[in-house]
Structures are given as structure tokens and as C-alpha cells.
């Protein structure tokens, strides 16, 4: 068997344990699992691009969803979206390169957009957002909760400042409320909470250690010169913080341990691939989110080949396995979201259309409701959706190998090792490593599970393809049938 290896597009195709393609799949320990299609809710949150969203569970255990666009904030009741914008102060002015950021403090949802006053809403009873009292600095771009205080990053007048409220009190003028201007490292490009604060800057990373009054926080630099490149690509789960630096992707664990996760794997692919690489002129459209269920960090981005500056590609990182894959789907942004449970037999067609044609079972979280976080996205039509449809069309390459060492090999067939679905296989061959790869047409499996072929070459690789909607469990590799050839 020739196994499908880890997705390592930065490595050499020949002799590498990795694969150069793993599209629309999820990494597994020694295989790839299916990635499901994005199923939109059928109800648009807005008529314009969604620039930030969150789902929260209020103190009465109700799931609440909020989303913001350039001028408005919206709320979702489980069936329809409504305008939850402030009733005084006029339309919001979210920057085109900015996003809304949200945080929960008790039963209050707070929102910042880098331009307007901090907004808040009481999740249990609030019908509209309004300016938060307590004189928080206006124009904050980031928000995070560290234990019992709310911190704001990069307000309208100070790009290097972190401000925080009093302990257990949303007031920025009394008690332990204070601020800290970072003396170096450039502007703040991310703020994340937990037991402590993590401050991402252009050229460094700081840990804000929660202390006792009167200091509240002490800030230690934990990385010199290593900072953040794309502010919205960062994503946090528990004590894990994923972010994109100027030289690639990193994981900060426990606020202390900084490790590269894309080096010699996908970093060069992301920055340099002429088609699938990121559009560096549209870094503000790169967004990151975690999928806690599948232990994934997902980065949605606009590609060079897309040519529009709109997100159309994604990279997927399994943080327990340390393995990557990629995907192709369009969206406004990706996020982690909880499913709301207001679907019933009266409004179910809004979610799934034809009941007889849906791939969802009636015990799916879309109907039962769940406090679990799932990977979600807002579609280009600005509808919230989850990746719980049918399987995406998948493509995975095996590594390139010299099947008969020192000789050419005639491959007469390839058996794709796919658990649960029919697949087709194309063979890529070349006789010299400096030759371009010549691909055969894809051939479907016959009744014996073999994809017939006739390719005589020195170096071979296989491309496994599975059609959209085909149910399968794992893509494991290929088993070639062959005859050794000559040395020339």
C-alpha cells in the first residue's frame, strides 16, 4: 500500500512522507476524513457583508446569536434575524477592514468595532444594543475577559493601549480600572482572555498576568520580534491561541509556549502558491475559528487565484495530530457557533428545504439545540450555516514514489483504499524529477475495486477523487498493480 501522507505542500513531492494535495478533507491519524458542506440557514442576517458574529449562552441557558455589518447589529431568535442596533446615535461606522468583536460578561454581551462607543445588550431581556455605561474608551478594536475584568485593546486614540474596567464592575473610571500603554512592539493586533490576557502586537507578544489590586495586570513580553500579521486570523480555544505571524502560523499554548505549526508544511504554500496562496492585498478578509468538536483550527482566506479579494479557500489544522489539510468554500467569515433550538415542524423548511432530500437526521443538533461549539460560517449571501451537509468533493494525492527502485514501472491498475465510497484515480507520472508531472484521466473503480491504468514511468503518484455527496469514513491510500520495467 502507498498511504496518503500528511499534507506537506512545502516539501518535495518525491521521497517525502507527505502529500501535495488534501482538499476538502479533515486530517486523521493515518488517513483523511470527510469535510461536510456548509448548510446555510436560509435566512440572511443582513443585506451586506457580515463583519463579526458570536453565539453565547445566557444565564437562563438560552443560546443567543449576534452579528454585525458595517452599520448595524443583528440578533437571531432561532428562526429569523432582527435589527438589534442602537436606537440613538445613528448608524454604526465599522471600518471596511475591521470586524465586530464580542464578549460575554455575566448576562451582558459587549461589542466593539474599532470606531463607535462600546455597545452592550442584556441577553435575557434586551431588544437593542446601546452604549455601555461606565465611560469605556471609545473606538476600541478588541475586547477580552480575564477572570473578573473586561479589557479593551487599541482604542480610537491609542493603538498601543490596553484598558480594563473595575473588578466585577463595568466601569472604567473607578476602583481597579486602569490602562497600560505598551512601550514597544507596534500597534495591538489582538487581545485574548482567560485567566490572563494575551496581547498580540505587530512585532511582539505580551502576557498580561492578572494580579491583585492595585496593579490588576503586569505585562511580560513573551516573544520579541514575533508578532501578528493578520489580526482576524487569530483564534482561541481554552489555553490555545492560534495566529498568523509574518513568517507563518503559530500556536501559543498556556500563554508561554510558542511553537510553529506551519513551518516546512504549509507556510510557503500559504504565502507563495500562485493560485491557492493568500491574496496579500486582502489580509483583512482572513478570518480564523476553531472547531472544538473535531479539534481543528480553520483559516478562511481570499486566494490569489480567486481574483476578487473575497474568501474562497481555507486551511485546516488538527491541533492534536499536528496535521493540515485544505478546503475550498466561499464565505464572509468563519466562526465557532452554538446551534439554536427553535426549529420545529412549522419552520423546518426554512432550514433544510425539502425534508425528504435533507441529509440531516432529526436528532441533529440543528433541531435539538446544543451548548457545544461547532465550526460555522456566514455565506456570501450573509446566512449563518454549519458544516453539516453532505460530503464535499474530495481530492487527496499519495506521495510520489519509485515503485521499483532504480527501474521504470508499468502500472496496470490502482486500487483506491477508501472506507465506504467509490472513488476514481488519476496517475501522475514522470521519468526525471525535473520533468513536469503528466496526469492521466481519472478512471472510476470497476466491480473488483480496481481503477484500470497503463502508465509506464520511473516515478508515480496517485490522485484519489471522491464525488460530492458520497458517504465515506476514511481515505487511506492506494494499492498499485504493476510490472517492473527496464532501467531506461
Short mmCIF file of C-alpha atoms in Angstrom, two decimals:
data_model
loop_
_atom_site.label_atom_id
_atom_site.label_comp_id
_atom_site.label_asym_id
_atom_site.label_seq_id
_atom_site.Cartn_x
_atom_site.Cartn_y
_atom_site.Cartn_z
CA UNK A 1 0.00 0.00 0.00
CA UNK A 2 1.07 3.55 -0.72
CA UNK A 3 -0.52 5.58 2.10
CA UNK A 4 -1.84 9.09 1.79
CA UNK A 5 0.60 11.11 3.81
CA UNK A 6 0.37 14.29 5.79
CA UNK A 7 -0.44 17.36 3.67
CA UNK A 8 3.04 18.84 3.14
CA UNK A 9 2.92 21.08 0.07
CA UNK A 10 6.08 22.89 1.20
CA UNK A 11 8.12 19.68 0.91
CA UNK A 12 9.49 17.77 -2.04
CA UNK A 13 6.95 15.67 -3.89
CA UNK A 14 9.39 12.77 -4.29
CA UNK A 15 10.66 10.89 -1.29
CA UNK A 16 8.54 12.90 1.11
CA UNK A 17 6.20 11.16 3.56
CA UNK A 18 3.64 13.83 2.75
CA UNK A 19 1.09 14.60 0.07
CA UNK A 20 0.91 17.67 -2.14
CA UNK A 21 -2.89 17.73 -2.15
CA UNK A 22 -5.51 17.09 0.52
CA UNK A 23 -8.58 19.09 -0.48
CA UNK A 24 -11.97 19.19 1.25
CA UNK A 25 -10.99 16.65 3.89
CA UNK A 26 -10.16 16.63 7.61
CA UNK A 27 -6.82 15.22 8.80
CA UNK A 28 -6.92 11.96 10.75
CA UNK A 29 -4.12 9.95 12.35
CA UNK A 30 -3.19 7.99 9.21
CA UNK A 31 -5.93 8.97 6.79
CA UNK A 32 -8.36 11.74 5.90
CA UNK A 33 -11.98 12.05 6.94
CA UNK A 34 -14.75 13.82 5.02
CA UNK A 35 -15.44 17.52 5.33
CA UNK A 36 -19.15 18.29 5.17
CA UNK A 37 -20.65 21.04 3.02
CA UNK A 38 -21.75 24.34 4.51
CA UNK A 39 -25.52 24.31 5.03
CA UNK A 40 -26.97 27.81 5.15
CA UNK A 41 -29.96 28.57 7.35
CA UNK A 42 -31.94 30.13 4.51
CA UNK A 43 -32.34 33.42 6.38
CA UNK A 44 -29.88 36.24 5.78
CA UNK A 45 -28.71 38.14 8.84
CA UNK A 46 -28.13 41.25 6.75
CA UNK A 47 -28.18 42.58 3.23
CA UNK A 48 -24.45 43.29 3.39
CA UNK A 49 -21.23 41.56 4.44
CA UNK A 50 -21.15 40.18 7.97
CA UNK A 51 -18.22 41.72 9.84
CA UNK A 52 -18.23 39.72 13.03
CA UNK A 53 -20.58 37.42 14.93
CA UNK A 54 -20.89 35.36 18.08
CA UNK A 55 -23.21 32.88 19.76
CA UNK A 56 -23.48 32.85 23.55
CA UNK A 57 -25.45 31.07 26.24
CA UNK A 58 -27.19 33.44 28.62
CA UNK A 59 -27.60 32.77 32.33
CA UNK A 60 -31.03 31.24 31.66
CA UNK A 61 -29.26 28.77 29.29
CA UNK A 62 -30.79 30.30 26.16
CA UNK A 63 -28.49 30.43 23.13
CA UNK A 64 -28.17 33.94 21.72
CA UNK A 65 -26.63 34.87 18.36
CA UNK A 66 -25.47 38.33 17.33
CA UNK A 67 -23.89 39.57 14.12
CA UNK A 68 -22.71 42.92 12.88
CA UNK A 69 -22.23 44.52 9.49
CA UNK A 70 -20.83 47.93 8.59
CA UNK A 71 -23.76 49.90 10.01
CA UNK A 72 -25.96 47.60 12.12
CA UNK A 73 -26.06 44.90 14.79
CA UNK A 74 -28.46 41.98 14.44
CA UNK A 75 -29.90 39.33 16.75
CA UNK A 76 -31.22 35.84 15.97
CA UNK A 77 -34.10 34.19 17.81
CA UNK A 78 -33.60 30.74 16.31
CA UNK A 79 -35.75 31.39 13.25
CA UNK A 80 -35.28 34.96 11.99
CA UNK A 81 -32.73 37.74 12.29
CA UNK A 82 -33.82 41.16 13.58
CA UNK A 83 -32.19 44.57 13.75
CA UNK A 84 -30.78 45.00 17.26
CA UNK A 85 -28.93 48.23 16.54
CA UNK A 86 -28.87 51.14 18.94
CA UNK A 87 -31.91 53.39 18.84
CA UNK A 88 -29.92 56.59 19.33
CA UNK A 89 -26.59 57.66 17.92
CA UNK A 90 -27.25 56.77 14.31
CA UNK A 91 -25.81 54.02 12.16
CA UNK A 92 -22.56 52.39 13.18
CA UNK A 93 -19.39 53.05 11.20
CA UNK A 94 -17.45 49.79 11.23
CA UNK A 95 -14.25 50.22 9.18
CA UNK A 96 -14.12 48.27 5.92
CA UNK A 97 -11.00 46.47 7.17
CA UNK A 98 -12.41 45.95 10.66
CA UNK A 99 -14.68 43.47 12.38
CA UNK A 100 -17.08 43.50 15.29
CA UNK A 101 -15.64 41.72 18.32
CA UNK A 102 -17.89 40.42 21.11
CA UNK A 103 -17.50 39.24 24.70
CA UNK A 104 -19.81 37.96 27.44
CA UNK A 105 -19.67 39.34 30.98
CA UNK A 106 -22.36 37.78 33.12
CA UNK A 107 -25.61 38.22 31.24
CA UNK A 108 -24.30 41.13 29.18
CA UNK A 109 -22.99 40.88 25.63
CA UNK A 110 -20.45 43.59 24.80
CA UNK A 111 -19.42 44.58 21.28
CA UNK A 112 -16.66 46.76 19.80
CA UNK A 113 -15.86 47.65 16.19
CA UNK A 114 -12.83 49.96 16.29
CA UNK A 115 -14.88 53.08 15.67
CA UNK A 116 -18.01 53.50 17.79
CA UNK A 117 -18.68 53.56 21.51
CA UNK A 118 -18.63 50.17 23.23
CA UNK A 119 -22.06 48.58 22.78
CA UNK A 120 -23.87 46.25 25.17
CA UNK A 121 -27.11 44.34 25.49
CA UNK A 122 -28.73 42.41 28.33
CA UNK A 123 -29.11 38.96 26.80
CA UNK A 124 -32.06 37.99 28.95
CA UNK A 125 -34.28 40.93 28.04
CA UNK A 126 -32.52 43.41 25.79
CA UNK A 127 -34.10 44.28 22.44
CA UNK A 128 -31.39 46.66 21.25
CA UNK A 129 -27.74 47.35 21.83
CA UNK A 130 -26.84 50.65 23.47
CA UNK A 131 -23.71 52.48 24.54
CA UNK A 132 -22.16 50.80 27.57
CA UNK A 133 -22.04 52.97 30.68
CA UNK A 134 -19.01 53.40 32.88
CA UNK A 135 -17.05 55.52 30.38
CA UNK A 136 -15.16 52.82 28.47
CA UNK A 137 -12.74 54.29 25.90
CA UNK A 138 -14.47 54.84 22.57
CA UNK A 139 -13.32 53.19 19.38
CA UNK A 140 -11.88 50.04 20.97
CA UNK A 141 -10.98 47.42 18.37
CA UNK A 142 -10.59 44.34 20.59
CA UNK A 143 -12.28 43.03 23.72
CA UNK A 144 -11.49 40.17 26.10
CA UNK A 145 -12.44 38.97 29.57
CA UNK A 146 -9.70 37.99 32.02
CA UNK A 147 -11.27 36.36 35.07
CA UNK A 148 -13.40 39.16 36.56
CA UNK A 149 -12.49 42.18 34.41
CA UNK A 150 -13.20 43.26 30.83
CA UNK A 151 -10.24 44.56 28.84
CA UNK A 152 -10.30 46.68 25.69
CA UNK A 153 -7.48 46.90 23.17
CA UNK A 154 -6.40 49.64 20.78
CA UNK A 155 -8.95 52.36 21.38
CA UNK A 156 -9.60 55.18 18.94
CA UNK A 157 -6.81 57.42 20.23
CA UNK A 158 -4.17 54.88 21.31
CA UNK A 159 -3.16 51.99 19.07
CA UNK A 160 -0.86 50.53 21.75
CA UNK A 161 -3.16 50.74 24.79
CA UNK A 162 -4.98 48.09 26.82
CA UNK A 163 -7.68 49.42 29.18
CA UNK A 164 -9.68 47.49 31.74
CA UNK A 165 -12.68 48.02 33.97
CA UNK A 166 -13.04 47.70 37.72
CA UNK A 167 -13.23 44.21 39.20
CA UNK A 168 -16.68 42.70 38.54
CA UNK A 169 -17.89 46.17 37.60
CA UNK A 170 -18.25 47.52 34.07
CA UNK A 171 -16.82 50.90 34.99
CA UNK A 172 -13.58 52.20 33.51
CA UNK A 173 -13.17 55.15 35.92
CA UNK A 174 -13.24 53.70 39.44
CA UNK A 175 -11.58 51.08 41.64
CA UNK A 176 -9.12 48.83 39.82
CA UNK A 177 -9.91 50.34 36.40
CA UNK A 178 -6.72 51.40 34.63
CA UNK A 179 -4.76 51.17 31.39
CA UNK A 180 -1.31 50.26 30.09
CA UNK A 181 0.43 51.68 27.02
CA UNK A 182 2.80 49.13 25.50
CA UNK A 183 6.21 50.81 25.15
CA UNK A 184 7.30 48.97 22.02
CA UNK A 185 6.23 46.24 19.61
CA UNK A 186 3.95 48.35 17.42
CA UNK A 187 0.18 48.54 17.34
CA UNK A 188 -2.01 45.98 19.05
CA UNK A 189 -3.47 43.41 16.64
CA UNK A 190 -5.29 41.09 19.01
CA UNK A 191 -6.44 40.71 22.61
CA UNK A 192 -7.41 37.40 24.21
CA UNK A 193 -8.56 36.47 27.70
CA UNK A 194 -8.90 33.61 30.14
CA UNK A 195 -7.02 33.53 33.43
CA UNK A 196 -4.73 36.22 32.00
CA UNK A 197 -4.54 38.45 28.93
CA UNK A 198 -2.56 37.81 25.76
CA UNK A 199 -1.73 40.91 23.73
CA UNK A 200 -0.72 40.34 20.11
CA UNK A 201 1.24 43.22 18.60
CA UNK A 202 2.90 43.75 15.26
CA UNK A 203 6.36 42.79 16.48
CA UNK A 204 5.93 41.11 19.87
CA UNK A 205 3.57 39.22 22.16
CA UNK A 206 2.83 40.14 25.75
CA UNK A 207 1.22 38.23 28.59
CA UNK A 208 -0.90 40.32 30.94
CA UNK A 209 -0.77 38.43 34.23
CA UNK A 210 -3.81 39.01 36.42
CA UNK A 211 -2.65 40.22 39.84
CA UNK A 212 -4.20 41.69 42.96
CA UNK A 213 -5.27 45.29 43.42
CA UNK A 214 -3.87 47.90 42.88
CA UNK A 215 -1.96 46.64 39.80
CA UNK A 216 -4.63 44.34 38.28
CA UNK A 217 -2.23 43.32 35.48
CA UNK A 218 1.51 43.08 35.00
CA UNK A 219 2.69 42.72 31.40
CA UNK A 220 5.59 40.46 30.45
CA UNK A 221 6.99 40.22 26.94
CA UNK A 222 6.99 36.56 25.93
CA UNK A 223 8.12 36.99 22.32
CA UNK A 224 10.46 39.59 20.88
CA UNK A 225 10.08 40.39 17.16
CA UNK A 226 7.50 37.63 16.64
CA UNK A 227 4.13 39.32 16.23
CA UNK A 228 0.84 39.19 14.37
CA UNK A 229 0.36 39.76 10.64
CA UNK A 230 -3.37 39.21 10.03
CA UNK A 231 -5.41 40.40 13.01
CA UNK A 232 -8.61 38.46 12.29
CA UNK A 233 -6.86 35.14 11.58
CA UNK A 234 -6.25 34.58 15.29
CA UNK A 235 -8.47 32.16 17.19
CA UNK A 236 -8.52 30.88 20.76
CA UNK A 237 -9.75 27.70 22.41
CA UNK A 238 -9.15 27.19 26.12
CA UNK A 239 -5.43 27.91 26.64
CA UNK A 240 -4.54 27.51 22.95
CA UNK A 241 -4.11 30.61 20.79
CA UNK A 242 -3.53 30.24 17.05
CA UNK A 243 -2.29 33.17 14.98
CA UNK A 244 -0.59 34.14 11.74
CA UNK A 245 2.81 35.82 12.04
CA UNK A 246 4.88 37.39 9.29
CA UNK A 247 6.65 34.08 8.65
CA UNK A 248 3.78 31.63 9.11
CA UNK A 249 1.34 30.03 11.52
CA UNK A 250 1.98 29.63 15.24
CA UNK A 251 0.39 28.19 18.35
CA UNK A 252 0.77 29.85 21.73
CA UNK A 253 -0.05 27.32 24.45
CA UNK A 254 -0.71 28.36 28.03
CA UNK A 255 0.38 31.91 27.33
CA UNK A 256 4.03 30.77 27.34
CA UNK A 257 4.93 28.05 24.86
CA UNK A 258 5.25 29.40 21.33
CA UNK A 259 5.59 26.83 18.58
CA UNK A 260 5.49 26.99 14.77
CA UNK A 261 2.78 24.81 13.28
CA UNK A 262 3.17 25.60 9.58
CA UNK A 263 6.95 25.62 9.10
CA UNK A 264 8.06 23.27 6.29
CA UNK A 265 4.44 22.18 6.00
CA UNK A 266 2.12 24.86 4.59
CA UNK A 267 3.65 28.29 5.29
CA UNK A 268 5.24 28.71 1.86
CA UNK A 269 2.13 27.28 0.22
CA UNK A 270 0.01 29.87 2.00
CA UNK A 271 2.22 32.83 1.16
CA UNK A 272 3.62 31.86 -2.25
CA UNK A 273 1.38 29.46 -4.19
CA UNK A 274 0.45 31.24 -7.44
CA UNK A 275 -3.18 30.09 -7.32
CA UNK A 276 -4.08 28.82 -3.85
CA UNK A 277 -1.90 31.22 -1.85
CA UNK A 278 -3.32 34.15 0.08
CA UNK A 279 -4.04 37.47 -1.59
CA UNK A 280 -1.68 39.65 0.44
CA UNK A 281 -3.65 42.75 -0.54
CA UNK A 282 -6.72 41.37 1.27
CA UNK A 283 -5.33 40.21 4.62
CA UNK A 284 -8.23 41.95 6.38
CA UNK A 285 -10.53 39.28 4.92
CA UNK A 286 -8.56 36.41 6.50
CA UNK A 287 -10.52 35.01 9.46
CA UNK A 288 -9.79 32.19 11.87
CA UNK A 289 -12.01 29.98 14.02
CA UNK A 290 -11.80 26.75 15.98
CA UNK A 291 -13.87 23.61 15.62
CA UNK A 292 -13.71 22.15 19.14
CA UNK A 293 -15.64 19.03 18.16
CA UNK A 294 -13.05 17.98 15.58
CA UNK A 295 -10.11 19.76 17.27
CA UNK A 296 -9.48 21.99 14.26
CA UNK A 297 -8.16 25.49 13.68
CA UNK A 298 -9.63 26.77 10.39
CA UNK A 299 -8.38 29.78 8.44
CA UNK A 300 -10.57 31.19 5.68
CA UNK A 301 -8.82 33.47 3.20
CA UNK A 302 -9.06 35.10 -0.24
CA UNK A 303 -6.75 33.40 -2.70
CA UNK A 304 -4.63 34.85 -5.47
CA UNK A 305 -6.46 32.66 -7.97
CA UNK A 306 -9.84 33.87 -6.79
CA UNK A 307 -9.01 37.32 -8.06
CA UNK A 308 -11.81 39.05 -6.14
CA UNK A 309 -10.37 39.64 -2.68
CA UNK A 310 -13.23 37.56 -1.26
CA UNK A 311 -12.59 34.47 0.90
CA UNK A 312 -12.71 31.31 -1.22
CA UNK A 313 -10.12 28.97 0.31
CA UNK A 314 -9.32 27.60 3.76
CA UNK A 315 -6.55 25.83 5.62
CA UNK A 316 -7.42 23.29 8.32
CA UNK A 317 -5.11 22.33 11.20
CA UNK A 318 -5.75 19.43 13.58
CA UNK A 319 -4.09 20.62 16.77
CA UNK A 320 -3.79 17.21 18.45
CA UNK A 321 -2.30 15.49 15.41
CA UNK A 322 -0.30 18.45 14.11
CA UNK A 323 -1.58 17.77 10.57
CA UNK A 324 -3.06 20.04 7.91
CA UNK A 325 -5.47 19.87 5.00
CA UNK A 326 -7.20 22.49 2.90
CA UNK A 327 -10.68 23.29 1.62
CA UNK A 328 -12.47 25.38 -0.95
CA UNK A 329 -15.62 27.25 0.03
CA UNK A 330 -16.75 30.86 -0.13
CA UNK A 331 -17.90 32.80 2.92
CA UNK A 332 -18.00 36.18 4.63
CA UNK A 333 -16.12 34.75 7.62
CA UNK A 334 -15.73 31.63 9.75
CA UNK A 335 -16.59 31.39 13.44
CA UNK A 336 -17.32 28.98 16.26
CA UNK A 337 -21.03 28.90 16.99
CA UNK A 338 -23.67 27.10 19.00
CA UNK A 339 -26.82 25.84 17.33
CA UNK A 340 -30.08 27.41 18.45
CA UNK A 341 -33.02 25.11 19.06
CA UNK A 342 -36.09 26.95 17.77
CA UNK A 343 -36.55 24.71 14.73
CA UNK A 344 -39.77 22.71 14.63
CA UNK A 345 -42.11 21.12 12.09
CA UNK A 346 -43.64 24.51 11.31
CA UNK A 347 -40.42 26.25 10.31
CA UNK A 348 -38.11 23.35 9.47
CA UNK A 349 -38.35 24.03 5.72
CA UNK A 350 -36.59 27.36 6.31
CA UNK A 351 -33.51 25.43 7.40
CA UNK A 352 -33.45 22.37 5.16
CA UNK A 353 -35.89 22.92 2.29
CA UNK A 354 -37.25 19.54 1.19
CA UNK A 355 -37.49 17.26 4.25
CA UNK A 356 -37.21 14.15 2.06
CA UNK A 357 -33.98 15.37 0.49
CA UNK A 358 -32.10 16.51 3.58
CA UNK A 359 -29.02 14.68 4.85
CA UNK A 360 -29.73 15.78 8.43
CA UNK A 361 -31.23 13.35 10.92
CA UNK A 362 -33.94 14.59 13.25
CA UNK A 363 -31.65 14.19 16.26
CA UNK A 364 -29.09 16.54 14.69
CA UNK A 365 -28.01 19.47 16.86
CA UNK A 366 -29.69 21.79 14.38
CA UNK A 367 -33.03 20.58 15.78
CA UNK A 368 -32.23 19.58 19.33
CA UNK A 369 -30.10 22.60 20.23
CA UNK A 370 -26.71 22.31 21.84
CA UNK A 371 -24.31 24.22 24.01
CA UNK A 372 -21.42 22.71 22.04
CA UNK A 373 -19.43 24.93 19.72
CA UNK A 374 -19.29 23.88 16.08
CA UNK A 375 -17.47 25.27 13.07
CA UNK A 376 -19.76 27.71 11.29
CA UNK A 377 -19.59 30.41 8.64
CA UNK A 378 -21.62 33.19 7.12
CA UNK A 379 -22.14 32.53 3.43
CA UNK A 380 -21.59 35.18 0.72
CA UNK A 381 -25.38 35.64 0.98
CA UNK A 382 -24.84 36.53 4.68
CA UNK A 383 -26.64 33.45 6.04
CA UNK A 384 -25.32 31.60 9.08
CA UNK A 385 -24.53 27.99 8.29
CA UNK A 386 -22.85 24.93 9.77
CA UNK A 387 -20.68 22.32 8.08
CA UNK A 388 -23.21 19.52 8.50
CA UNK A 389 -24.39 18.84 4.95
CA UNK A 390 -23.28 16.08 2.62
CA UNK A 391 -19.62 15.38 1.98
CA UNK A 392 -17.64 17.82 -0.13
CA UNK A 393 -15.97 16.58 -3.30
CA UNK A 394 -12.58 15.38 -2.02
CA UNK A 395 -9.17 15.11 -3.67
CA UNK A 396 -6.14 13.54 -1.99
CA UNK A 397 -2.77 12.71 -3.55
CA UNK A 398 -0.48 9.94 -2.47
CA UNK A 399 3.20 10.65 -2.20
CA UNK A 400 5.37 10.27 -5.29
CA UNK A 401 7.40 7.08 -5.27
CA UNK A 402 9.69 4.92 -7.38
CA UNK A 403 7.74 1.69 -7.10
CA UNK A 404 10.60 -0.44 -8.44
CA UNK A 405 13.84 1.07 -7.11
CA UNK A 406 16.21 2.02 -9.92
CA UNK A 407 13.76 0.96 -12.65
CA UNK A 408 10.76 2.07 -14.59
CA UNK A 409 7.45 0.51 -13.61
CA UNK A 410 4.38 -0.31 -15.66
CA UNK A 411 1.31 0.34 -13.51
CA UNK A 412 -1.68 -1.62 -14.82
CA UNK A 413 -4.19 -0.62 -12.19
CA UNK A 414 -4.68 1.14 -8.89
CA UNK A 415 -6.98 0.10 -6.07
CA UNK A 416 -8.09 3.14 -4.03
CA UNK A 417 -8.31 2.29 -0.34
CA UNK A 418 -11.37 4.27 0.70
CA UNK A 419 -13.58 3.12 3.52
CA UNK A 420 -17.16 3.38 2.36
CA UNK A 421 -17.34 5.03 -1.06
CA UNK A 422 -16.48 4.54 -4.71
CA UNK A 423 -13.55 6.60 -5.90
CA UNK A 424 -11.70 7.43 -9.09
CA UNK A 425 -7.94 7.57 -9.53
CA UNK A 426 -5.68 9.55 -11.84
CA UNK A 427 -1.99 8.69 -12.14
CA UNK A 428 0.74 11.31 -12.24
CA UNK A 429 4.00 10.17 -13.80
CA UNK A 430 7.41 11.43 -14.85
CA UNK A 431 10.78 9.94 -15.71
CA UNK A 432 13.00 12.69 -14.35
CA UNK A 433 12.46 14.78 -11.25
CA UNK A 434 12.92 17.93 -13.34
CA UNK A 435 10.08 16.89 -15.67
CA UNK A 436 6.55 18.19 -15.17
CA UNK A 437 4.05 15.65 -13.88
CA UNK A 438 1.84 14.19 -16.60
CA UNK A 439 -1.60 13.22 -15.32
CA UNK A 440 -3.76 10.51 -16.82
CA UNK A 441 -7.53 10.93 -17.00
CA UNK A 442 -9.33 9.89 -13.82
CA UNK A 443 -10.69 6.33 -14.01
CA UNK A 444 -13.57 5.01 -11.91
CA UNK A 445 -13.43 1.77 -9.93
CA UNK A 446 -14.61 -1.39 -11.63
CA UNK A 447 -16.50 -4.22 -9.94
CA UNK A 448 -13.25 -5.55 -8.48
CA UNK A 449 -12.45 -2.23 -6.84
CA UNK A 450 -9.66 -1.54 -9.33
CA UNK A 451 -9.12 1.57 -11.41
CA UNK A 452 -7.54 0.20 -14.62
CA UNK A 453 -4.46 2.02 -15.90
CA UNK A 454 -1.47 1.64 -18.17
CA UNK A 455 1.30 4.05 -17.26
CA UNK A 456 4.97 3.23 -17.74
CA UNK A 457 7.33 5.62 -15.95
CA UNK A 458 10.03 5.88 -13.30
CA UNK A 459 8.08 7.97 -10.78
CA UNK A 460 4.40 7.57 -9.93
CA UNK A 461 1.83 9.26 -7.73
CA UNK A 462 -1.92 8.73 -7.46
CA UNK A 463 -4.75 11.23 -7.09
CA UNK A 464 -7.85 9.89 -5.34
CA UNK A 465 -11.10 11.72 -6.04
CA UNK A 466 -14.48 11.22 -4.38
CA UNK A 467 -17.58 12.93 -5.69
CA UNK A 468 -19.65 15.34 -3.63
CA UNK A 469 -22.27 13.61 -1.52
CA UNK A 470 -20.53 10.21 -1.46
CA UNK A 471 -20.54 8.89 2.09
CA UNK A 472 -17.20 7.55 3.30
CA UNK A 473 -15.26 7.26 6.56
CA UNK A 474 -11.56 7.36 5.62
CA UNK A 475 -9.25 7.84 2.65
CA UNK A 476 -6.23 5.67 3.44
CA UNK A 477 -4.13 5.30 0.28
CA UNK A 478 -3.75 3.24 -2.89
CA UNK A 479 -2.59 -0.24 -3.79
CA UNK A 480 -1.00 -0.38 -7.26
CA UNK A 481 -0.80 -3.39 -9.56
CA UNK A 482 2.41 -3.22 -11.57
CA UNK A 483 5.19 -4.89 -13.50
CA UNK A 484 8.85 -3.90 -13.11
CA UNK A 485 10.31 -2.40 -16.24
CA UNK A 486 13.72 -1.56 -17.57
CA UNK A 487 16.32 0.84 -16.29
CA UNK A 488 15.93 3.29 -19.19
#
